[in-house]
Amino acid sequence: ISSTISTSQSFQHITTSLHITKAPFQQHTSLSGMQQIRNASILRSKISDQNRNSIKATTTAMQTACLNDDPCCNLWAKNGECPNNVKYMRMHCRRSCNYCQSTDNRRNGCFDRHISCFYMRLQGECKQRTKWMAENCQASCDWCNISAYDLCIRTALIN
C-alpha cells in the first residue's frame, strides 16, 4: 500500500511539473521557436534547482539524525564490526560507529533518543518496530530494566 501511495504522490508531482513546463508555450504562442526553447530551458533549470534544494534539505535532515537502527549496534561496535562490516554498520549503526555526531553519546541510563518516542509508543510502534524503538525509545517503551545485551537478544528473537 505504501508503494502505491508514494507512486501516486510522485505521479502527482510529475503531473504538476509537466503542467508548469507546458505553460510558457500556451501563454506565449507568438514567441519564436528559439525564444520558446530558451524559456523552456530557463523553466527546467528553475525546477531542477527546486528539486536540488529539496534533495539537499532531505539529506541534511537525514544526516542530523544520529541514531542506530538496532539495539545490538553498541555490542557489534565493541566487537569490531564497524571496520569489519562497514557497509551494514554505516547504514544501520551510525551512532555506535561514530559515522555521525550525536549529542547523547556520553549519556548513561535509560532515556529516549528521539523527540517523538512517546507519540510513537501511543501509535503501537514499540511492538511494530521493536528493534528501532528498543534502541531509540527505551524509556517510552518501558524497557529500562533490561540490559543492553538482553535487549539485543530479545529483539533478535522477536524479529
CSV table of N, CA and C in Angstrom, one decimal:
chain,number,residue,atom,x,y,z
A,1,ILE,N,0.8,-1.2,0.0
A,1,ILE,CA,0.0,0.0,0.0
A,1,ILE,C,0.9,1.3,0.0
A,2,SER,N,1.9,1.3,0.8
A,2,SER,CA,2.8,2.5,0.9
A,2,SER,C,3.5,2.8,-0.4
A,3,SER,N,3.8,1.7,-1.2
A,3,SER,CA,4.4,2.0,-2.5
A,3,SER,C,3.4,2.6,-3.5
A,4,THR,N,2.2,2.2,-3.4
A,4,THR,CA,1.1,2.8,-4.2
A,4,THR,C,1.0,4.2,-3.9
A,5,ILE,N,1.0,4.5,-2.6
A,5,ILE,CA,0.8,5.9,-2.2
A,5,ILE,C,2.0,6.8,-2.7
A,6,SER,N,3.2,6.3,-2.5
A,6,SER,CA,4.3,7.1,-2.9
A,6,SER,C,4.4,7.2,-4.4
A,7,THR,N,3.9,6.2,-5.1
A,7,THR,CA,3.9,6.2,-6.6
A,7,THR,C,2.9,7.3,-7.0
A,8,SER,N,1.7,7.3,-6.4
A,8,SER,CA,0.7,8.3,-6.8
A,8,SER,C,1.2,9.7,-6.4
A,9,GLN,N,1.9,9.8,-5.3
A,9,GLN,CA,2.4,11.1,-4.9
A,9,GLN,C,3.5,11.6,-5.9
A,10,SER,N,4.3,10.7,-6.3
A,10,SER,CA,5.3,11.0,-7.4
A,10,SER,C,4.6,11.4,-8.7
A,11,PHE,N,3.6,10.6,-9.0
A,11,PHE,CA,2.9,10.9,-10.2
A,11,PHE,C,2.2,12.3,-10.2
A,12,GLN,N,1.7,12.7,-9.0
A,12,GLN,CA,1.1,14.0,-8.9
A,12,GLN,C,2.2,15.1,-9.1
A,13,HIS,N,3.3,14.8,-8.5
A,13,HIS,CA,4.4,15.8,-8.6
A,13,HIS,C,4.9,15.9,-10.0
A,14,ILE,N,5.0,14.8,-10.7
A,14,ILE,CA,5.4,14.8,-12.2
A,14,ILE,C,4.3,15.5,-13.0
A,15,THR,N,3.1,15.3,-12.7
A,15,THR,CA,2.0,15.9,-13.5
A,15,THR,C,2.1,17.4,-13.2
A,16,THR,N,2.3,17.8,-12.0
A,16,THR,CA,2.4,19.3,-11.7
A,16,THR,C,3.6,19.9,-12.5
A,17,SER,N,4.7,19.2,-12.5
A,17,SER,CA,5.9,19.7,-13.2
A,17,SER,C,5.6,19.8,-14.7
A,18,LEU,N,5.0,18.8,-15.2
A,18,LEU,CA,4.7,18.9,-16.7
A,18,LEU,C,3.7,20.0,-17.0
A,19,HIS,N,2.8,20.3,-16.1
A,19,HIS,CA,1.9,21.4,-16.3
A,19,HIS,C,2.7,22.7,-16.3
A,20,ILE,N,3.6,22.8,-15.4
A,20,ILE,CA,4.4,24.0,-15.3
A,20,ILE,C,5.3,24.2,-16.5
A,21,THR,N,5.9,23.2,-17.0
A,21,THR,CA,6.8,23.4,-18.2
A,21,THR,C,6.0,23.6,-19.4
A,22,LYS,N,4.7,23.2,-19.4
A,22,LYS,CA,3.9,23.4,-20.6
A,22,LYS,C,3.4,24.8,-20.7
A,23,ALA,N,3.2,25.5,-19.6
A,23,ALA,CA,2.5,26.8,-19.6
A,23,ALA,C,3.2,27.8,-20.5
A,24,PRO,N,4.5,28.0,-20.5
A,24,PRO,CA,5.1,29.1,-21.3
A,24,PRO,C,4.7,28.9,-22.8
A,25,PHE,N,4.6,27.7,-23.3
A,25,PHE,CA,4.2,27.5,-24.7
A,25,PHE,C,2.8,27.9,-25.0
A,26,GLN,N,1.9,27.7,-24.0
A,26,GLN,CA,0.5,28.0,-24.2
A,26,GLN,C,0.3,29.5,-24.1
A,27,GLN,N,1.0,30.2,-23.2
A,27,GLN,CA,0.8,31.6,-23.0
A,27,GLN,C,1.5,32.4,-24.0
A,28,HIS,N,2.6,32.0,-24.6
A,28,HIS,CA,3.4,32.8,-25.5
A,28,HIS,C,3.5,32.1,-26.9
A,29,THR,N,2.4,31.9,-27.5
A,29,THR,CA,2.4,31.2,-28.8
A,29,THR,C,3.0,32.2,-29.9
A,30,SER,N,3.1,33.5,-29.6
A,30,SER,CA,3.7,34.4,-30.6
A,30,SER,C,5.2,34.4,-30.5
A,31,LEU,N,5.8,33.8,-29.5
A,31,LEU,CA,7.3,33.8,-29.4
A,31,LEU,C,7.9,32.9,-30.5
A,32,SER,N,9.1,33.3,-30.9
A,32,SER,CA,9.8,32.5,-31.9
A,32,SER,C,10.2,31.1,-31.3
A,33,GLY,N,10.5,30.2,-32.2
A,33,GLY,CA,10.9,28.9,-31.7
A,33,GLY,C,12.1,28.9,-30.8
A,34,MET,N,13.1,29.8,-31.1
A,34,MET,CA,14.3,29.9,-30.2
A,34,MET,C,13.9,30.5,-28.9
A,35,GLN,N,13.0,31.5,-28.9
A,35,GLN,CA,12.6,32.1,-27.6
A,35,GLN,C,11.8,31.1,-26.7
A,36,GLN,N,11.0,30.3,-27.4
A,36,GLN,CA,10.2,29.2,-26.6
A,36,GLN,C,11.2,28.2,-26.0
A,37,ILE,N,12.2,27.8,-26.8
A,37,ILE,CA,13.2,26.8,-26.3
A,37,ILE,C,14.0,27.4,-25.1
A,38,ARG,N,14.4,28.7,-25.3
A,38,ARG,CA,15.1,29.4,-24.2
A,38,ARG,C,14.3,29.5,-22.9
A,39,ASN,N,13.0,29.9,-23.1
A,39,ASN,CA,12.1,30.0,-21.9
A,39,ASN,C,11.9,28.6,-21.3
A,40,ALA,N,11.7,27.6,-22.1
A,40,ALA,CA,11.6,26.2,-21.5
A,40,ALA,C,12.8,25.8,-20.8
A,41,SER,N,14.0,26.1,-21.3
A,41,SER,CA,15.2,25.8,-20.7
A,41,SER,C,15.4,26.5,-19.4
A,42,ILE,N,15.0,27.8,-19.3
A,42,ILE,CA,15.1,28.5,-18.0
A,42,ILE,C,14.2,27.9,-17.0
A,43,LEU,N,13.0,27.5,-17.4
A,43,LEU,CA,12.0,27.0,-16.5
A,43,LEU,C,12.5,25.6,-16.0
A,44,ARG,N,13.0,24.8,-16.9
A,44,ARG,CA,13.6,23.5,-16.5
A,44,ARG,C,14.7,23.7,-15.5
A,45,SER,N,15.5,24.7,-15.7
A,45,SER,CA,16.6,25.0,-14.7
A,45,SER,C,16.0,25.4,-13.4
A,46,LYS,N,15.0,26.2,-13.3
A,46,LYS,CA,14.4,26.5,-12.1
A,46,LYS,C,13.8,25.3,-11.3
A,47,ILE,N,13.1,24.4,-12.1
A,47,ILE,CA,12.6,23.2,-11.5
A,47,ILE,C,13.7,22.3,-11.0
A,48,SER,N,14.8,22.2,-11.7
A,48,SER,CA,15.9,21.4,-11.3
A,48,SER,C,16.5,22.0,-10.0
A,49,ASP,N,16.6,23.3,-9.9
A,49,ASP,CA,17.1,23.9,-8.7
A,49,ASP,C,16.2,23.6,-7.5
A,50,GLN,N,14.9,23.7,-7.7
A,50,GLN,CA,14.0,23.4,-6.7
A,50,GLN,C,14.2,22.0,-6.2
A,51,ASN,N,14.3,21.0,-7.1
A,51,ASN,CA,14.5,19.6,-6.8
A,51,ASN,C,15.8,19.4,-6.1
A,52,ARG,N,16.9,20.1,-6.5
A,52,ARG,CA,18.2,20.0,-5.9
A,52,ARG,C,18.1,20.5,-4.5
A,53,ASN,N,17.4,21.6,-4.3
A,53,ASN,CA,17.3,22.2,-2.9
A,53,ASN,C,16.5,21.2,-2.0
A,54,SER,N,15.5,20.6,-2.6
A,54,SER,CA,14.7,19.7,-1.8
A,54,SER,C,15.5,18.5,-1.4
A,55,ILE,N,16.3,18.0,-2.3
A,55,ILE,CA,17.2,16.8,-2.0
A,55,ILE,C,18.2,17.2,-1.0
A,56,LYS,N,18.8,18.5,-1.1
A,56,LYS,CA,19.8,18.9,0.0
A,56,LYS,C,19.1,19.0,1.3
A,57,ALA,N,17.9,19.5,1.4
A,57,ALA,CA,17.2,19.6,2.7
A,57,ALA,C,16.9,18.2,3.3
A,58,THR,N,16.5,17.3,2.4
A,58,THR,CA,16.2,15.9,2.9
A,58,THR,C,17.5,15.3,3.4
A,59,THR,N,18.6,15.4,2.6
A,59,THR,CA,19.9,14.8,3.0
A,59,THR,C,20.4,15.4,4.3
A,60,THR,N,20.3,16.7,4.5
A,60,THR,CA,20.7,17.4,5.7
A,60,THR,C,19.9,16.9,6.9
A,61,ALA,N,18.6,16.7,6.7
A,61,ALA,CA,17.7,16.2,7.8
A,61,ALA,C,18.1,14.8,8.2
A,62,MET,N,18.4,14.0,7.2
A,62,MET,CA,18.8,12.6,7.5
A,62,MET,C,20.2,12.6,8.2
A,63,GLN,N,21.1,13.5,7.8
A,63,GLN,CA,22.4,13.5,8.4
A,63,GLN,C,22.4,14.0,9.8
A,64,THR,N,21.4,14.9,10.2
A,64,THR,CA,21.4,15.4,11.5
A,64,THR,C,20.9,14.4,12.5
A,65,ALA,N,20.1,13.4,12.1
A,65,ALA,CA,19.6,12.4,13.0
A,65,ALA,C,20.7,11.3,13.1
A,66,CYS,N,21.3,11.3,14.3
A,66,CYS,CA,22.4,10.4,14.5
A,66,CYS,C,21.9,9.3,15.4
A,67,LEU,N,21.3,8.3,14.8
A,67,LEU,CA,20.7,7.2,15.6
A,67,LEU,C,21.2,5.8,15.0
A,68,ASN,N,21.0,4.8,15.8
A,68,ASN,CA,21.2,3.4,15.4
A,68,ASN,C,19.8,2.9,15.0
A,69,ASP,N,19.8,1.8,14.2
A,69,ASP,CA,18.5,1.2,13.9
A,69,ASP,C,18.3,-0.1,14.7
A,70,ASP,N,19.3,-0.5,15.5
A,70,ASP,CA,19.2,-1.8,16.1
A,70,ASP,C,19.8,-1.7,17.5
A,71,PRO,N,19.2,-2.3,18.5
A,71,PRO,CA,19.8,-2.3,19.9
A,71,PRO,C,21.1,-3.1,20.0
A,72,CYS,N,21.5,-3.8,19.0
A,72,CYS,CA,22.7,-4.6,19.1
A,72,CYS,C,23.9,-3.8,18.6
A,73,CYS,N,23.7,-2.6,18.0
A,73,CYS,CA,24.7,-1.8,17.4
A,73,CYS,C,25.9,-1.6,18.3
A,74,ASN,N,25.6,-1.2,19.6
A,74,ASN,CA,26.7,-0.9,20.5
A,74,ASN,C,27.6,-2.2,20.8
A,75,LEU,N,26.9,-3.3,20.9
A,75,LEU,CA,27.7,-4.6,21.1
A,75,LEU,C,28.5,-4.9,19.9
A,76,TRP,N,27.9,-4.8,18.7
A,76,TRP,CA,28.6,-5.1,17.5
A,76,TRP,C,29.8,-4.1,17.3
A,77,ALA,N,29.6,-2.9,17.6
A,77,ALA,CA,30.7,-1.9,17.5
A,77,ALA,C,31.9,-2.2,18.4
A,78,LYS,N,31.5,-2.6,19.7
A,78,LYS,CA,32.6,-3.0,20.6
A,78,LYS,C,33.3,-4.3,20.2
A,79,ASN,N,32.7,-5.1,19.4
A,79,ASN,CA,33.3,-6.4,18.9
A,79,ASN,C,34.0,-6.1,17.5
A,80,GLY,N,34.2,-4.9,17.1
A,80,GLY,CA,34.9,-4.6,15.9
A,80,GLY,C,34.2,-4.6,14.6
A,81,GLU,N,32.9,-4.6,14.6
A,81,GLU,CA,32.1,-4.7,13.4
A,81,GLU,C,32.1,-3.5,12.5
A,82,CYS,N,32.4,-2.3,13.2
A,82,CYS,CA,32.5,-1.1,12.4
A,82,CYS,C,33.5,-1.1,11.2
A,83,PRO,N,34.7,-1.5,11.5
A,83,PRO,CA,35.7,-1.7,10.4
A,83,PRO,C,35.5,-3.0,9.6
A,84,ASN,N,35.0,-4.0,10.2
A,84,ASN,CA,34.9,-5.3,9.6
A,84,ASN,C,33.6,-5.5,8.7
A,85,ASN,N,32.6,-4.7,9.0
A,85,ASN,CA,31.3,-4.8,8.2
A,85,ASN,C,30.8,-3.4,7.9
A,86,VAL,N,31.7,-2.6,7.2
A,86,VAL,CA,31.4,-1.2,7.0
A,86,VAL,C,30.1,-0.9,6.4
A,87,LYS,N,29.8,-1.6,5.3
A,87,LYS,CA,28.5,-1.3,4.6
A,87,LYS,C,27.3,-1.3,5.4
A,88,TYR,N,27.2,-2.4,6.2
A,88,TYR,CA,26.0,-2.6,7.0
A,88,TYR,C,26.0,-1.6,8.2
A,89,MET,N,27.1,-1.5,8.9
A,89,MET,CA,27.2,-0.7,10.1
A,89,MET,C,27.1,0.8,9.7
A,90,ARG,N,27.6,1.2,8.6
A,90,ARG,CA,27.4,2.6,8.2
A,90,ARG,C,25.9,2.9,7.9
A,91,MET,N,25.1,2.0,7.5
A,91,MET,CA,23.7,2.2,7.2
A,91,MET,C,22.9,2.0,8.5
A,92,HIS,N,23.2,1.1,9.4
A,92,HIS,CA,22.3,0.8,10.5
A,92,HIS,C,22.8,1.2,11.9
A,93,CYS,N,24.1,1.4,12.0
A,93,CYS,CA,24.7,1.7,13.3
A,93,CYS,C,25.6,2.9,13.3
A,94,ARG,N,25.0,4.0,12.7
A,94,ARG,CA,25.8,5.2,12.5
A,94,ARG,C,26.3,5.8,13.8
A,95,ARG,N,25.5,5.8,14.8
A,95,ARG,CA,25.9,6.5,16.1
A,95,ARG,C,26.9,5.6,16.8
A,96,SER,N,26.8,4.3,16.9
A,96,SER,CA,27.7,3.5,17.6
A,96,SER,C,29.1,3.5,16.9
A,97,CYS,N,29.1,3.6,15.6
A,97,CYS,CA,30.4,3.6,14.9
A,97,CYS,C,31.0,5.0,14.7
A,98,ASN,N,30.3,6.0,15.2
A,98,ASN,CA,30.8,7.4,15.1
A,98,ASN,C,30.8,7.9,13.7
A,99,TYR,N,29.9,7.4,12.9
A,99,TYR,CA,29.8,7.9,11.5
A,99,TYR,C,29.0,9.3,11.5
A,100,CYS,N,28.5,9.7,12.6
A,100,CYS,CA,27.8,10.9,12.7
A,100,CYS,C,28.0,11.5,14.1
A,101,GLN,N,27.7,12.7,14.3
A,101,GLN,CA,27.8,13.3,15.7
A,101,GLN,C,26.5,13.3,16.5
A,102,SER,N,26.6,12.7,17.6
A,102,SER,CA,25.5,12.6,18.5
A,102,SER,C,25.7,13.4,19.8
A,103,THR,N,24.6,14.0,20.2
A,103,THR,CA,24.8,14.8,21.5
A,103,THR,C,24.6,13.9,22.7
A,104,ASP,N,24.2,12.7,22.5
A,104,ASP,CA,23.9,11.8,23.7
A,104,ASP,C,24.9,10.6,23.8
A,105,ASN,N,26.0,10.6,23.1
A,105,ASN,CA,27.0,9.5,23.1
A,105,ASN,C,27.5,9.3,24.5
A,106,ARG,N,27.7,10.3,25.3
A,106,ARG,CA,28.2,10.1,26.7
A,106,ARG,C,27.2,10.0,27.7
A,107,ARG,N,25.9,10.0,27.4
A,107,ARG,CA,24.8,9.9,28.3
A,107,ARG,C,24.6,8.5,28.7
A,108,ASN,N,24.4,8.3,30.0
A,108,ASN,CA,24.2,6.9,30.6
A,108,ASN,C,22.7,6.8,31.1
A,109,GLY,N,22.3,5.6,31.2
A,109,GLY,CA,20.9,5.4,31.8
A,109,GLY,C,19.9,5.2,30.7
A,110,CYS,N,18.7,5.1,31.1
A,110,CYS,CA,17.5,4.8,30.2
A,110,CYS,C,16.9,6.1,29.8
A,111,PHE,N,16.8,6.4,28.5
A,111,PHE,CA,16.2,7.6,28.0
A,111,PHE,C,15.8,7.4,26.6
A,112,ASP,N,15.0,8.4,26.1
A,112,ASP,CA,14.6,8.4,24.7
A,112,ASP,C,15.6,9.2,23.9
A,113,ARG,N,16.0,8.7,22.8
A,113,ARG,CA,16.9,9.5,21.9
A,113,ARG,C,16.2,10.3,20.8
A,114,HIS,N,14.9,10.0,20.6
A,114,HIS,CA,14.1,10.7,19.6
A,114,HIS,C,13.0,11.5,20.3
A,115,ILE,N,12.8,12.6,19.8
A,115,ILE,CA,11.8,13.6,20.4
A,115,ILE,C,10.3,13.0,20.3
A,116,SER,N,10.0,12.2,19.4
A,116,SER,CA,8.7,11.7,19.2
A,116,SER,C,8.4,10.3,19.8
A,117,CYS,N,9.3,9.8,20.6
A,117,CYS,CA,9.1,8.5,21.2
A,117,CYS,C,7.8,8.2,21.9
A,118,PHE,N,7.4,9.2,22.7
A,118,PHE,CA,6.1,9.0,23.4
A,118,PHE,C,4.9,8.8,22.4
A,119,TYR,N,4.9,9.7,21.4
A,119,TYR,CA,3.8,9.6,20.4
A,119,TYR,C,3.9,8.3,19.7
A,120,MET,N,5.1,7.9,19.3
A,120,MET,CA,5.3,6.6,18.5
A,120,MET,C,4.8,5.5,19.4
A,121,ARG,N,5.1,5.5,20.7
A,121,ARG,CA,4.6,4.4,21.6
A,121,ARG,C,3.1,4.4,21.5
A,122,LEU,N,2.4,5.5,21.6
A,122,LEU,CA,1.0,5.6,21.5
A,122,LEU,C,0.4,5.0,20.2
A,123,GLN,N,1.2,5.1,19.2
A,123,GLN,CA,0.8,4.5,17.9
A,123,GLN,C,1.1,3.0,17.7
A,124,GLY,N,1.7,2.4,18.8
A,124,GLY,CA,1.9,1.0,18.8
A,124,GLY,C,3.3,0.6,18.2
A,125,GLU,N,4.2,1.6,18.0
A,125,GLU,CA,5.4,1.3,17.4
A,125,GLU,C,6.4,0.5,18.2
A,126,CYS,N,6.2,0.4,19.6
A,126,CYS,CA,7.0,-0.4,20.4
A,126,CYS,C,6.9,-1.9,20.0
A,127,LYS,N,5.7,-2.3,19.5
A,127,LYS,CA,5.5,-3.7,19.1
A,127,LYS,C,5.8,-3.8,17.6
A,128,GLN,N,5.5,-2.8,16.8
A,128,GLN,CA,5.6,-2.9,15.4
A,128,GLN,C,7.0,-2.7,14.9
A,129,ARG,N,7.8,-1.8,15.5
A,129,ARG,CA,9.2,-1.5,15.1
A,129,ARG,C,10.1,-1.8,16.3
A,130,THR,N,10.0,-3.0,16.8
A,130,THR,CA,10.7,-3.3,18.0
A,130,THR,C,12.2,-3.0,18.1
A,131,LYS,N,12.9,-3.3,17.1
A,131,LYS,CA,14.4,-3.1,17.1
A,131,LYS,C,14.7,-1.6,17.2
A,132,TRP,N,14.1,-0.8,16.3
A,132,TRP,CA,14.4,0.7,16.3
A,132,TRP,C,13.9,1.3,17.6
A,133,MET,N,12.7,0.9,18.1
A,133,MET,CA,12.2,1.5,19.3
A,133,MET,C,13.0,1.1,20.5
A,134,ALA,N,13.5,-0.1,20.5
A,134,ALA,CA,14.3,-0.6,21.7
A,134,ALA,C,15.6,0.2,21.7
A,135,GLU,N,16.1,0.5,20.6
A,135,GLU,CA,17.4,1.3,20.6
A,135,GLU,C,17.2,2.8,20.9
A,136,ASN,N,16.1,3.4,20.3
A,136,ASN,CA,16.0,4.8,20.4
A,136,ASN,C,14.9,5.3,21.3
A,137,CYS,N,14.0,4.5,21.8
A,137,CYS,CA,12.9,4.9,22.6
A,137,CYS,C,12.7,4.0,23.8
A,138,GLN,N,13.8,3.6,24.5
A,138,GLN,CA,13.8,2.7,25.5
A,138,GLN,C,13.0,3.1,26.7
A,139,ALA,N,13.0,4.4,27.1
A,139,ALA,CA,12.2,4.8,28.2
A,139,ALA,C,10.7,4.8,27.9
A,140,SER,N,10.3,5.3,26.8
A,140,SER,CA,8.9,5.4,26.4
A,140,SER,C,8.3,4.0,26.3
A,141,CYS,N,9.1,3.0,25.9
A,141,CYS,CA,8.6,1.6,25.7
A,141,CYS,C,8.7,0.8,27.0
A,142,ASP,N,9.1,1.4,28.1
A,142,ASP,CA,9.3,0.8,29.4
A,142,ASP,C,10.3,-0.4,29.4
A,143,TRP,N,11.4,-0.2,28.7
A,143,TRP,CA,12.4,-1.2,28.7
A,143,TRP,C,13.7,-0.8,29.4
A,144,CYS,N,13.5,-0.1,30.5
A,144,CYS,CA,14.6,0.5,31.3
A,144,CYS,C,15.3,-0.6,32.2
A,145,ASN,N,14.6,-1.6,32.6
A,145,ASN,CA,15.2,-2.6,33.5
A,145,ASN,C,15.8,-3.8,32.7
A,146,ILE,N,16.0,-3.6,31.4
A,146,ILE,CA,16.6,-4.7,30.6
A,146,ILE,C,18.0,-4.2,30.2
A,147,SER,N,19.0,-5.1,30.4
A,147,SER,CA,20.4,-4.7,30.0
A,147,SER,C,20.5,-4.6,28.4
A,148,ALA,N,21.5,-3.9,28.0
A,148,ALA,CA,21.7,-3.8,26.5
A,148,ALA,C,21.8,-5.1,25.8
A,149,TYR,N,22.5,-6.0,26.5
A,149,TYR,CA,22.7,-7.4,25.9
A,149,TYR,C,21.4,-8.1,25.8
A,150,ASP,N,20.6,-8.1,26.9
A,150,ASP,CA,19.3,-8.8,26.9
A,150,ASP,C,18.3,-8.1,25.9
A,151,LEU,N,18.4,-6.8,25.8
A,151,LEU,CA,17.5,-6.1,24.8
A,151,LEU,C,17.9,-6.5,23.4
A,152,CYS,N,19.2,-6.6,23.1
A,152,CYS,CA,19.7,-7.1,21.8
A,152,CYS,C,19.2,-8.5,21.5
A,153,ILE,N,19.3,-9.4,22.4
A,153,ILE,CA,18.9,-10.8,22.2
A,153,ILE,C,17.4,-10.9,22.1
A,154,ARG,N,16.6,-10.2,22.9
A,154,ARG,CA,15.2,-10.3,22.8
A,154,ARG,C,14.6,-9.8,21.5
A,155,THR,N,15.2,-8.6,21.0
A,155,THR,CA,14.7,-8.1,19.8
A,155,THR,C,15.1,-9.0,18.6
A,156,ALA,N,16.3,-9.6,18.7
A,156,ALA,CA,16.7,-10.5,17.6
A,156,ALA,C,15.8,-11.7,17.5
A,157,LEU,N,15.3,-12.2,18.7
A,157,LEU,CA,14.4,-13.4,18.7
A,157,LEU,C,13.0,-13.0,18.2
A,158,ILE,N,12.6,-11.7,18.4
A,158,ILE,CA,11.2,-11.3,18.0
A,158,ILE,C,11.2,-11.1,16.5
A,159,ASN,N,12.2,-10.5,15.9
A,159,ASN,CA,12.2,-10.2,14.5
A,159,ASN,C,12.8,-11.3,13.7
